[in-house]
Short mmCIF file of C-alpha atoms and ligand atoms in Angstrom, two decimals:
data_model
loop_
_atom_site.label_atom_id
_atom_site.label_comp_id
_atom_site.label_asym_id
_atom_site.label_seq_id
_atom_site.Cartn_x
_atom_site.Cartn_y
_atom_site.Cartn_z
CA MET A 663 83.98 -12.48 -168.49
CA ASN A 664 84.92 -9.51 -166.33
CA ALA A 665 82.21 -9.46 -163.61
CA GLY A 666 82.49 -5.67 -163.55
CA ARG A 667 80.78 -5.31 -166.91
CA LEU A 668 78.04 -7.93 -166.63
CA LEU A 669 74.47 -6.74 -167.03
CA ALA A 670 72.46 -7.63 -163.93
CA ALA A 671 69.47 -9.39 -165.47
CA THR A 672 71.43 -11.75 -167.78
CA PRO A 673 71.97 -15.36 -166.63
CA LEU A 674 75.66 -14.64 -166.00
CA GLY A 675 74.77 -11.35 -164.35
CA LEU A 676 72.34 -13.00 -161.95
CA GLY A 677 75.03 -15.50 -161.01
CA ALA A 678 77.51 -12.70 -160.37
CA LEU A 679 74.90 -10.71 -158.51
CA ARG A 680 74.48 -13.53 -155.98
CA GLY A 681 78.16 -13.18 -155.06
CA LEU A 682 78.07 -9.39 -155.11
CA LEU A 683 75.07 -9.45 -152.80
CA ALA A 684 77.05 -11.46 -150.28
CA THR A 685 79.76 -8.81 -150.54
CA VAL A 686 77.28 -5.96 -150.08
CA LEU A 687 75.62 -7.56 -147.07
CA ARG A 688 79.02 -8.27 -145.49
CA ALA A 689 80.10 -4.66 -146.07
CA ILE A 690 76.89 -3.33 -144.51
CA GLY A 691 77.42 -5.56 -141.47
CA ASP A 692 81.10 -4.65 -141.13
CA GLY A 693 80.33 -0.95 -141.48
CA ARG A 694 77.59 -1.21 -138.87
CA ASP A 695 79.97 -3.03 -136.49
CA ALA A 696 82.60 -0.33 -137.00
CA ARG A 697 80.02 2.36 -136.18
CA GLN A 698 78.46 0.59 -133.20
CA GLY A 699 75.88 3.27 -132.46
CA PRO A 700 72.86 4.93 -134.07
CA ILE A 701 75.05 7.43 -135.95
CA ALA A 702 78.70 7.87 -136.87
CA ARG A 703 80.66 9.50 -134.05
CA GLY A 704 82.56 12.78 -134.35
CA GLY A 705 80.39 15.25 -136.21
CA PRO A 706 80.51 16.51 -139.79
CA ALA A 707 84.24 17.19 -140.25
CA GLU A 708 85.37 13.86 -138.79
CA VAL A 709 82.81 11.84 -140.74
CA ALA A 710 83.70 13.57 -144.01
CA GLU A 711 87.39 13.00 -143.38
CA GLU A 712 86.83 9.30 -142.67
CA VAL A 713 84.91 8.95 -145.95
CA ARG A 714 87.76 10.61 -147.86
CA ARG A 715 90.28 8.38 -146.07
CA ARG A 716 88.38 5.27 -147.15
CA ILE A 717 87.72 6.56 -150.71
CA PRO A 718 90.78 8.55 -151.77
CA LEU A 719 89.87 8.52 -155.48
CA VAL A 720 86.32 7.77 -156.57
CA LEU A 721 87.10 7.54 -160.32
CA PRO A 722 90.53 5.88 -160.74
CA LEU A 723 92.05 5.44 -164.19
CA GLU A 724 91.77 1.65 -163.92
CA GLY A 725 88.80 0.15 -162.07
CA ALA A 726 89.29 -1.67 -158.77
CA GLY A 727 86.69 -4.30 -159.71
CA PRO A 728 83.22 -4.82 -158.28
CA GLU A 729 84.19 -6.65 -155.07
CA ARG A 730 86.73 -4.06 -153.94
CA ALA A 731 84.56 -1.12 -154.99
CA LEU A 732 81.49 -2.47 -153.21
CA THR A 733 83.42 -3.32 -150.07
CA THR A 734 85.12 0.09 -149.91
CA ILE A 735 82.17 2.28 -150.62
CA VAL A 736 79.32 0.36 -149.00
CA GLU A 737 81.40 -0.08 -145.85
CA ALA A 738 82.21 3.65 -145.79
CA VAL A 739 78.54 4.56 -146.12
CA ALA A 740 77.41 2.02 -143.51
CA ALA A 741 80.14 3.00 -141.05
CA GLY A 742 79.23 6.65 -141.44
CA ALA A 743 75.46 6.14 -141.42
CA ALA A 744 72.61 7.43 -139.33
CA ASP A 745 70.78 4.12 -138.93
CA PRO A 746 67.00 4.35 -138.54
CA SER A 747 66.85 0.64 -137.65
CA ASN A 748 68.73 1.50 -134.45
CA PRO A 749 66.11 2.36 -131.78
CA LEU A 750 68.24 5.28 -130.55
CA CYS A 751 67.97 6.94 -133.98
CA ALA A 752 64.61 8.66 -133.64
CA ALA A 753 64.88 12.23 -134.86
CA HIS A 754 62.99 12.38 -138.11
CA LEU A 755 60.26 10.78 -140.16
CA HIS A 756 63.13 8.65 -141.41
CA GLY A 757 61.91 5.09 -141.58
CA ALA A 758 63.87 1.86 -141.46
CA PRO A 759 62.98 -0.25 -144.49
CA LEU A 760 61.73 -3.80 -144.06
CA ALA A 761 64.01 -6.56 -145.34
CA VAL A 762 61.23 -7.78 -147.61
CA ALA A 763 60.81 -4.31 -149.14
CA ALA A 764 64.57 -3.94 -149.67
CA ALA A 765 64.62 -7.34 -151.40
CA ALA A 766 61.74 -6.27 -153.64
CA ASP A 767 63.59 -3.07 -154.45
CA LEU A 768 66.50 -5.16 -155.69
CA ALA A 769 64.14 -6.68 -158.24
CA ALA A 770 63.16 -3.15 -159.28
CA SER A 771 66.85 -2.29 -159.76
CA VAL A 772 67.65 -5.46 -161.73
CA LEU A 773 64.57 -5.51 -163.97
CA ASN A 774 64.53 -1.71 -164.21
CA PRO A 775 61.10 -1.20 -165.74
CA SER A 776 60.49 2.44 -166.55
CA LEU A 777 56.95 3.55 -165.93
CA ASP A 778 56.66 6.13 -168.70
CA SER A 779 55.37 3.73 -171.33
CA TRP A 780 53.75 0.31 -171.60
CA ASP A 781 56.55 -1.09 -173.75
CA GLN A 782 59.07 -0.41 -170.95
CA ALA A 783 56.95 -1.80 -168.13
CA PRO A 784 54.18 -4.13 -169.35
CA ALA A 785 53.60 -6.01 -166.07
CA ALA A 786 55.16 -3.45 -163.72
CA GLY A 787 52.61 -0.90 -164.95
CA GLU A 788 49.82 -3.31 -164.04
CA VAL A 789 51.32 -3.94 -160.59
CA GLU A 790 51.36 -0.16 -160.11
CA ARG A 791 47.67 -0.14 -161.08
CA LEU A 792 46.92 -2.75 -158.41
CA VAL A 793 48.76 -0.74 -155.76
CA THR A 794 47.28 2.63 -156.70
CA ALA A 795 43.76 1.17 -156.83
CA THR A 796 44.30 -0.39 -153.40
CA VAL A 797 45.57 2.87 -151.92
CA ALA A 798 42.72 4.82 -153.55
CA GLY A 799 40.32 2.36 -151.90
CA LEU A 800 42.05 2.79 -148.55
CA VAL A 801 41.68 6.58 -148.63
CA TYR A 802 38.28 6.70 -150.38
CA PRO A 803 36.47 3.51 -149.36
CA GLY A 804 33.88 2.35 -151.87
CA ARG A 805 34.49 5.23 -154.26
CA GLU A 806 34.98 3.97 -157.82
CA GLU A 807 36.11 7.33 -159.20
CA ALA A 808 39.04 7.50 -156.76
CA ASP A 809 42.57 6.99 -158.04
CA ALA A 810 46.16 7.39 -156.87
CA LEU A 811 49.55 8.26 -158.35
CA VAL A 812 52.97 7.07 -157.22
CA THR A 813 55.30 9.96 -156.37
CA THR A 814 58.76 10.48 -154.89
CA GLY A 815 57.19 11.66 -151.63
CA ALA A 816 54.93 14.27 -150.17
CA THR A 817 57.00 17.11 -151.62
CA GLU A 818 56.03 15.95 -155.12
CA SER A 819 52.52 14.94 -154.00
CA ASN A 820 51.88 18.41 -152.56
CA LEU A 821 53.19 20.02 -155.75
CA VAL A 822 50.93 17.90 -157.97
CA ALA A 823 47.94 18.53 -155.66
CA LEU A 824 48.41 22.29 -155.87
CA LEU A 825 48.83 21.97 -159.63
CA LEU A 826 45.51 20.09 -159.89
CA ALA A 827 43.85 22.74 -157.70
CA ARG A 828 45.23 25.53 -159.88
CA GLU A 829 44.06 23.77 -163.04
CA ARG A 830 40.58 23.45 -161.54
CA LEU A 831 40.24 26.92 -160.02
CA GLY A 832 42.63 29.12 -161.99
CA PRO A 833 45.90 31.01 -161.47
CA ARG A 834 44.49 33.42 -158.88
CA LEU A 835 44.24 30.48 -156.47
CA ARG A 836 45.19 31.29 -152.86
CA VAL A 837 46.65 28.48 -150.79
CA ILE A 838 45.58 28.46 -147.14
CA CYS A 839 47.24 26.13 -144.65
CA SER A 840 48.20 26.10 -141.00
CA ALA A 841 51.37 27.81 -139.86
CA ASP A 842 52.66 24.30 -139.04
CA ALA A 843 52.12 22.93 -142.58
CA HIS A 844 55.16 21.43 -144.29
CA HIS A 845 57.56 23.81 -146.05
CA SER A 846 56.96 21.94 -149.33
CA VAL A 847 53.48 23.53 -149.53
CA GLY A 848 54.99 27.01 -149.73
CA ARG A 849 57.63 25.82 -152.15
CA ALA A 850 54.98 24.21 -154.38
CA ALA A 851 53.03 27.49 -154.49
CA TRP A 852 56.26 29.27 -155.42
CA MET A 853 57.07 26.79 -158.20
CA LEU A 854 53.56 27.08 -159.61
CA GLY A 855 53.69 30.86 -159.66
CA LEU A 856 50.98 31.18 -157.00
CA ALA A 857 50.93 33.76 -154.23
CA PRO A 858 52.63 32.58 -151.01
CA PRO A 859 50.29 30.49 -148.83
CA VAL A 860 48.37 32.22 -146.07
CA GLY A 861 49.41 30.62 -142.78
CA VAL A 862 46.60 30.16 -140.28
CA ARG A 863 47.28 30.22 -136.53
CA THR A 864 47.42 26.87 -134.74
CA ALA A 865 46.28 25.79 -131.29
CA GLY A 866 48.13 22.80 -129.86
CA GLY A 867 49.70 22.32 -133.30
CA ARG A 868 46.28 21.99 -134.99
CA ILE A 869 44.81 24.57 -137.34
CA ASP A 870 42.56 27.00 -135.47
CA LEU A 871 39.10 26.61 -137.04
CA GLY A 872 37.92 30.10 -136.12
CA ALA A 873 41.02 31.61 -137.68
CA LEU A 874 40.58 29.43 -140.77
CA ALA A 875 36.96 30.55 -141.21
CA GLN A 876 38.07 34.16 -140.82
CA THR A 877 40.89 33.75 -143.35
CA LEU A 878 38.52 32.17 -145.87
CA ALA A 879 36.16 35.13 -145.40
CA ILE A 880 38.87 37.79 -145.75
CA VAL A 881 41.23 36.43 -148.41
CA PRO A 882 39.63 36.60 -151.86
CA GLY A 883 39.19 33.20 -153.54
CA PRO A 884 39.44 30.86 -155.22
CA HIS A 885 41.03 28.88 -152.37
CA CYS A 886 42.99 25.71 -151.93
CA VAL A 887 42.90 24.65 -148.29
CA VAL A 888 45.74 22.36 -147.23
CA ALA A 889 45.14 20.44 -144.00
CA THR A 890 47.88 18.37 -142.37
CA ALA A 891 47.27 14.92 -140.90
CA GLY A 892 50.40 14.58 -138.81
CA THR A 893 52.56 17.69 -138.75
CA THR A 894 56.27 17.13 -139.17
CA ASP A 895 57.15 18.98 -135.98
CA ARG A 896 54.69 17.43 -133.56
CA GLY A 897 52.49 14.91 -135.31
CA ALA A 898 49.37 17.01 -134.81
CA ILE A 899 46.31 16.16 -136.90
CA ASP A 900 44.15 19.02 -138.15
CA PRO A 901 40.39 18.42 -137.59
CA ILE A 902 39.84 17.20 -141.14
CA GLY A 903 36.04 16.91 -141.07
CA GLU A 904 35.58 20.47 -139.79
CA VAL A 905 38.18 21.84 -142.23
CA ALA A 906 36.38 20.02 -145.05
CA GLY A 907 33.09 21.65 -143.99
CA LEU A 908 34.61 25.15 -144.07
CA ALA A 909 36.36 24.47 -147.39
CA ALA A 910 33.19 23.11 -149.01
CA ARG A 911 31.18 26.18 -147.97
CA ARG A 912 33.66 28.37 -149.92
CA GLY A 913 33.99 26.06 -152.93
CA ALA A 914 37.64 25.51 -152.05
CA TYR A 915 39.81 22.66 -153.22
CA LEU A 916 40.83 20.56 -150.17
CA HIS A 917 44.18 18.80 -150.08
CA VAL A 918 45.28 16.81 -147.03
CA ASP A 919 48.98 16.30 -146.45
CA ALA A 920 48.84 12.94 -144.69
CA ALA A 921 52.48 12.07 -145.43
CA TYR A 922 52.88 10.96 -141.82
CA GLY A 923 49.39 10.42 -140.39
CA GLY A 924 48.14 8.56 -143.46
CA GLY A 925 49.73 5.45 -142.00
CA LEU A 926 46.97 5.42 -139.39
CA LEU A 927 44.61 4.23 -142.13
CA PHE A 928 46.14 0.79 -141.61
CA SER A 929 45.25 0.78 -137.88
CA HIS A 930 41.74 -0.28 -136.88
CA ARG A 931 42.27 1.39 -133.52
CA ARG A 932 43.47 4.71 -134.88
CA ALA A 933 41.94 5.21 -138.33
CA ARG A 934 39.13 7.28 -136.75
CA LEU A 935 41.72 10.03 -136.12
CA LEU A 936 41.47 10.61 -139.88
CA ASP A 937 37.68 10.91 -140.00
CA GLY A 938 36.66 13.16 -142.86
CA LEU A 939 39.64 12.23 -145.03
CA PRO A 940 37.44 10.97 -147.93
CA ARG A 941 36.04 14.51 -148.25
CA ALA A 942 39.44 15.75 -149.48
CA ASP A 943 39.99 16.27 -153.20
CA SER A 944 43.49 14.83 -152.80
CA VAL A 945 45.60 13.22 -150.10
CA ALA A 946 49.39 12.84 -149.89
CA LEU A 947 50.76 9.65 -148.28
CA ASP A 948 54.35 8.49 -147.69
CA LEU A 949 55.00 4.79 -147.33
CA HIS A 950 58.65 5.52 -146.60
CA LYS A 951 57.39 6.71 -143.19
CA PHE A 952 54.68 4.43 -141.77
CA GLY A 953 54.97 1.73 -144.45
CA TRP A 954 58.67 0.93 -143.87
CA GLN A 955 59.69 1.24 -147.51
CA PRO A 956 63.10 2.19 -148.86
CA LEU A 957 62.99 5.73 -150.22
CA PRO A 958 61.10 6.85 -152.20
CA ALA A 959 57.55 5.61 -151.72
CA GLY A 960 55.12 8.52 -152.02
CA LEU A 961 51.51 8.46 -153.18
CA LEU A 962 48.91 11.03 -154.10
CA ALA A 963 45.32 9.78 -153.82
CA VAL A 964 42.60 11.75 -155.60
CA ARG A 965 38.82 11.66 -155.14
CA ASP A 966 38.18 11.78 -158.88
CA THR A 967 40.40 10.22 -161.48
CA ALA A 968 39.05 12.85 -163.92
CA SER A 969 40.89 15.53 -161.91
CA LEU A 970 44.16 14.04 -163.24
CA ALA A 971 43.33 15.10 -166.81
CA PRO A 972 45.68 18.14 -166.69
CA LEU A 973 48.63 15.73 -166.36
CA SER A 974 47.89 14.01 -169.65
CA LEU A 975 50.21 14.67 -172.50
CA VAL A 976 50.93 12.96 -175.81
CA ALA A 977 54.53 12.21 -176.78
CA ASP A 978 54.40 10.18 -179.94
CA TYR A 979 57.29 7.89 -178.97
CA LEU A 980 55.71 6.96 -175.63
CA ASN A 981 51.92 7.04 -175.96
CA ALA A 982 50.84 7.73 -179.53
CA PRO A 983 47.05 7.93 -179.87
CA ASP A 984 46.99 4.93 -182.23
CA ASP A 985 49.04 2.88 -179.73
CA GLN A 986 46.55 3.86 -177.04
CA GLU A 987 43.62 2.91 -179.29
CA SER A 988 45.23 -0.48 -179.81
CA GLY A 989 45.01 -1.02 -176.05
CA MET A 990 48.34 0.15 -174.66
CA PRO A 991 47.75 1.93 -171.37
CA ASP A 992 48.92 5.52 -171.09
CA LEU A 993 51.42 5.77 -168.24
CA LEU A 994 52.80 9.20 -169.10
CA GLY A 995 49.73 10.98 -167.72
CA ARG A 996 50.25 9.38 -164.29
CA SER A 997 53.20 11.48 -163.23
CA ILE A 998 55.01 14.77 -163.77
CA ARG A 999 58.14 12.68 -164.36
CA THR A 1000 59.08 10.78 -167.52
CA SER A 1001 61.46 7.89 -166.69
CA ARG A 1002 60.20 6.43 -163.45
CA ARG A 1003 61.33 3.65 -161.05
CA PRO A 1004 58.74 0.98 -160.26
CA ASP A 1005 58.34 2.02 -156.63
CA ALA A 1006 54.99 0.26 -156.53
CA LEU A 1007 56.79 -3.08 -156.76
CA LYS A 1008 58.18 -2.94 -153.22
CA MET A 1009 54.84 -1.60 -151.96
CA ALA A 1010 52.99 -4.52 -153.59
CA VAL A 1011 55.38 -7.06 -152.08
CA THR A 1012 55.08 -5.46 -148.65
CA PHE A 1013 51.26 -5.33 -148.82
CA GLN A 1014 51.15 -8.96 -149.86
CA ALA A 1015 53.72 -10.15 -147.32
CA LEU A 1016 52.36 -8.36 -144.25
CA GLY A 1017 48.73 -7.90 -145.11
CA TRP A 1018 46.60 -5.13 -143.70
CA SER A 1019 46.82 -6.61 -140.20
CA GLY A 1020 50.63 -6.79 -140.33
CA LEU A 1021 50.87 -3.11 -141.27
CA ALA A 1022 48.33 -2.26 -138.56
CA ARG A 1023 50.42 -4.07 -135.94
CA LEU A 1024 53.60 -2.21 -136.90
CA THR A 1025 51.81 1.15 -136.89
CA ASP A 1026 50.17 0.48 -133.54
CA ARG A 1027 53.45 -0.62 -131.98
CA CYS A 1028 55.05 2.73 -132.88
CA CYS A 1029 52.08 4.74 -131.59
CA ASP A 1030 51.84 2.65 -128.40
CA ALA A 1031 55.58 3.14 -127.82
CA ALA A 1032 55.11 6.91 -128.16
CA ALA A 1033 52.30 6.82 -125.58
CA SER A 1034 54.54 4.95 -123.11
CA LEU A 1035 57.41 7.33 -123.82
CA ALA A 1036 55.18 10.30 -122.98
CA HIS A 1037 54.24 8.56 -119.75
CA MET A 1038 57.90 7.91 -118.89
CA ILE A 1039 58.80 11.58 -119.50
CA ALA A 1040 55.92 12.75 -117.34
CA GLU A 1041 57.28 10.59 -114.49
CA ARG A 1042 60.79 12.08 -114.65
CA PRO A 1043 61.09 15.24 -112.54
CA ALA A 1044 64.01 16.54 -114.65
CA LEU A 1045 62.02 16.51 -117.91
CA ARG A 1046 58.88 18.26 -119.12
CA LEU A 1047 56.53 16.78 -121.71
CA LEU A 1048 54.82 19.17 -124.16
CA THR A 1049 51.65 17.13 -124.77
CA ARG A 1050 50.48 13.54 -125.18
CA PRO A 1051 51.30 12.39 -128.71
CA GLU A 1052 48.53 12.02 -131.29
CA ILE A 1053 50.62 9.77 -133.52
CA SER A 1054 54.19 8.85 -132.58
CA THR A 1055 56.03 12.15 -132.07
CA VAL A 1056 56.97 13.22 -128.55
CA LEU A 1057 58.29 16.68 -127.66
CA PHE A 1058 59.99 17.37 -124.35
CA ARG A 1059 62.73 19.47 -122.76
CA PRO A 1060 64.74 19.46 -119.55
CA VAL A 1061 63.12 21.54 -116.80
CA ALA A 1062 66.59 23.14 -116.47
CA ALA A 1063 65.90 24.85 -119.81
CA ASP A 1064 62.58 26.16 -118.54
CA ALA A 1065 64.34 27.75 -115.59
CA MET A 1066 66.33 30.02 -117.91
CA PRO A 1067 65.37 32.90 -120.20
CA VAL A 1068 64.03 31.51 -123.51
CA PRO A 1069 67.19 32.06 -125.65
CA GLU A 1070 69.49 30.40 -123.07
CA GLY A 1071 67.03 27.55 -122.52
CA ASN A 1072 66.84 26.99 -126.27
CA ALA A 1073 70.64 27.00 -126.53
CA LEU A 1074 70.75 24.35 -123.81
CA VAL A 1075 68.26 22.14 -125.70
CA ALA A 1076 70.12 22.58 -129.00
CA GLY A 1077 73.41 21.79 -127.26
CA ILE A 1078 72.10 18.52 -125.80
CA ARG A 1079 70.99 17.38 -129.24
CA ARG A 1080 74.32 18.23 -130.85
CA SER A 1081 76.39 16.64 -128.09
CA LEU A 1082 74.47 13.34 -128.42
CA LEU A 1083 74.98 13.48 -132.19
CA ALA A 1084 78.70 14.22 -131.93
CA ASP A 1085 79.19 11.37 -129.43
CA GLY A 1086 77.26 9.05 -131.74
CA LYS A 1087 75.01 8.11 -128.82
CA ALA A 1088 71.54 9.15 -129.97
CA VAL A 1089 69.83 10.92 -132.85
CA LEU A 1090 67.12 13.21 -131.52
CA GLY A 1091 65.24 15.87 -133.45
CA ARG A 1092 64.26 19.40 -132.54
CA ALA A 1093 61.10 21.44 -132.95
CA ARG A 1094 60.08 24.95 -132.02
CA THR A 1095 56.65 25.90 -130.69
CA ALA A 1096 55.50 29.07 -132.43
CA GLU A 1097 53.38 30.31 -129.50
CA ASP A 1098 56.29 30.70 -127.07
CA ASP A 1099 59.36 30.34 -129.33
CA ARG A 1100 60.64 27.47 -127.18
CA LEU A 1101 62.87 24.75 -128.62
CA TRP A 1102 62.06 21.13 -127.75
CA LEU A 1103 63.76 17.80 -128.15
CA LYS A 1104 61.80 15.60 -130.51
CA ILE A 1105 61.57 11.82 -130.62
CA THR A 1106 59.78 10.42 -133.67
CA LEU A 1107 59.00 6.71 -133.34
CA LEU A 1108 58.78 4.82 -136.61
CA ASN A 1109 60.72 1.80 -135.40
CA PRO A 1110 58.35 -1.03 -134.43
CA ASP A 1111 61.18 -2.83 -132.57
CA VAL A 1112 61.66 -0.07 -130.01
CA THR A 1113 61.20 -1.30 -126.40
CA PRO A 1114 60.63 0.54 -123.10
CA ALA A 1115 64.27 -0.21 -122.24
CA HIS A 1116 65.41 1.67 -125.36
CA LEU A 1117 63.19 4.61 -124.48
CA ASP A 1118 64.49 4.68 -120.92
CA ARG A 1119 68.03 4.68 -122.28
CA LEU A 1120 67.22 7.62 -124.59
CA LEU A 1121 65.87 9.62 -121.66
CA ASP A 1122 68.88 8.69 -119.50
CA LEU A 1123 71.18 9.93 -122.27
CA VAL A 1124 69.33 13.25 -122.37
CA GLU A 1125 69.55 13.66 -118.61
CA ILE A 1126 73.25 12.79 -118.59
CA ALA A 1127 73.91 15.27 -121.42
CA THR A 1128 72.07 18.07 -119.57
CA PRO A 1129 74.68 20.35 -117.96
CA ARG A 1130 74.36 20.30 -114.20
CA THR A 1131 75.44 23.84 -113.66
CA VAL A 1132 73.51 26.53 -115.43
CA PRO A 1133 75.90 28.43 -117.73
CA ALA A 1134 76.38 32.00 -116.51
CA ALA A 1135 74.59 34.57 -118.65
CA ALA A 1136 77.04 36.38 -120.92
C1 PLP B 1273 57.70 14.06 -144.71
C2 PLP B 1273 56.70 15.08 -144.95
C3 PLP B 1273 56.69 15.84 -146.12
C4 PLP B 1273 57.82 15.74 -147.13
O1 PLP B 1273 57.72 14.52 -147.76
P1 PLP B 1273 58.91 13.91 -148.61
O2 PLP B 1273 58.48 12.49 -148.70
O3 PLP B 1273 60.14 14.11 -147.81
O4 PLP B 1273 58.94 14.60 -149.90
C5 PLP B 1273 55.65 16.71 -146.33
N1 PLP B 1273 54.68 16.87 -145.42
C6 PLP B 1273 54.66 16.18 -144.27
C7 PLP B 1273 53.56 16.40 -143.30
C8 PLP B 1273 55.67 15.26 -143.99
O5 PLP B 1273 55.66 14.58 -142.85
#
């Protein structure tokens, strides 16, 4: 039979899949060898042109067959990738998936359970239950009423959290978060028809408690306070316990966006940075950051499973009341989506394979690497460190940029980042500090294999890319 039309989970399909997997893995390796660095060289126009050269016609009249198609397209994507498993690719909260999680995700693709009804996912639904109960227990230790939902990431988690807050407190809800909160909080408020969030001043990237208390006193309620445990720009953790105290005094709903910092729950050494987290009504977590899962792997933990009631909905073909009475679990009320990938499968396999201690070790390695990186920057006279990292994000800039007026200094920093990207040498991020409008280079460490030698190399690359002569002011 033509291997191109075999269904994956059939006996013949599984046989064919074994061969196709060898092809895919070879294409990924060949593409990576062609690229050689952390990102494709040449910038957007060159990369796009190379993709079009390799794939002149994506839908030909007659198919090229699975081997050719996989080789062509997987190789093009791998050759033109930004590769988070390369230690010099450290811009974003863009994690490199573990091999074991990628293998588990293949099972999800082949078996393809859909988590909108029991009769599409009998066992996968139960595996999701095990994972969500475990995560609920991690965030809310010892609390039986706690629960968790699987989401596509913190963007969806923040949206659902604000939805739950609005359903509890009404449509006049005002969202209050720090000025450094993730943009998805504002977008969620917009999608839900709420007023734009009130941004509270930060100090050192953390929400200013005095300003928060003042905002809560001035802005009429009801309120939903959103704290961030690990800001995207600098990995700052809002003082959750104190924020929870202020929120409770005003009867506010408290959501914590712990998309990044939530990973610290795995670390015995660092979990105390999240003290107060169990006081939140809901908590967003992303296991595609710390957690090393293929995208997507989001979670929303809630203090009380009863708070999820607004998500419940009866669609006769998926969760008829009589089916539910006969014992079929209702999966539809556990998401705002209908058809849903079993993302809990790869999480379950990863939890089981690495254990709590394995995840703790990986998390600690990234955070320890960030601490050494900060130390290395502080020792280099040509570079200036912003602050010691709380998690694994390090902001710094060349002192040459500080010697210039702010706009020119910022242009210098932005230029260094783009030149390293265009040369395919390093992938660094950027972040702006609101207090002085300065632009910084950002290194986000989610790669547990990063060594001091890699970090030294990254800093060397930045120094080499820093123009020696200060460009004349226009
Ligand atoms: C990554 C991140 C988000 C967005 O999450 P997605 O998984 O990309 O949807 C939101 N908030 C914070 C703090 C994040 O780090």
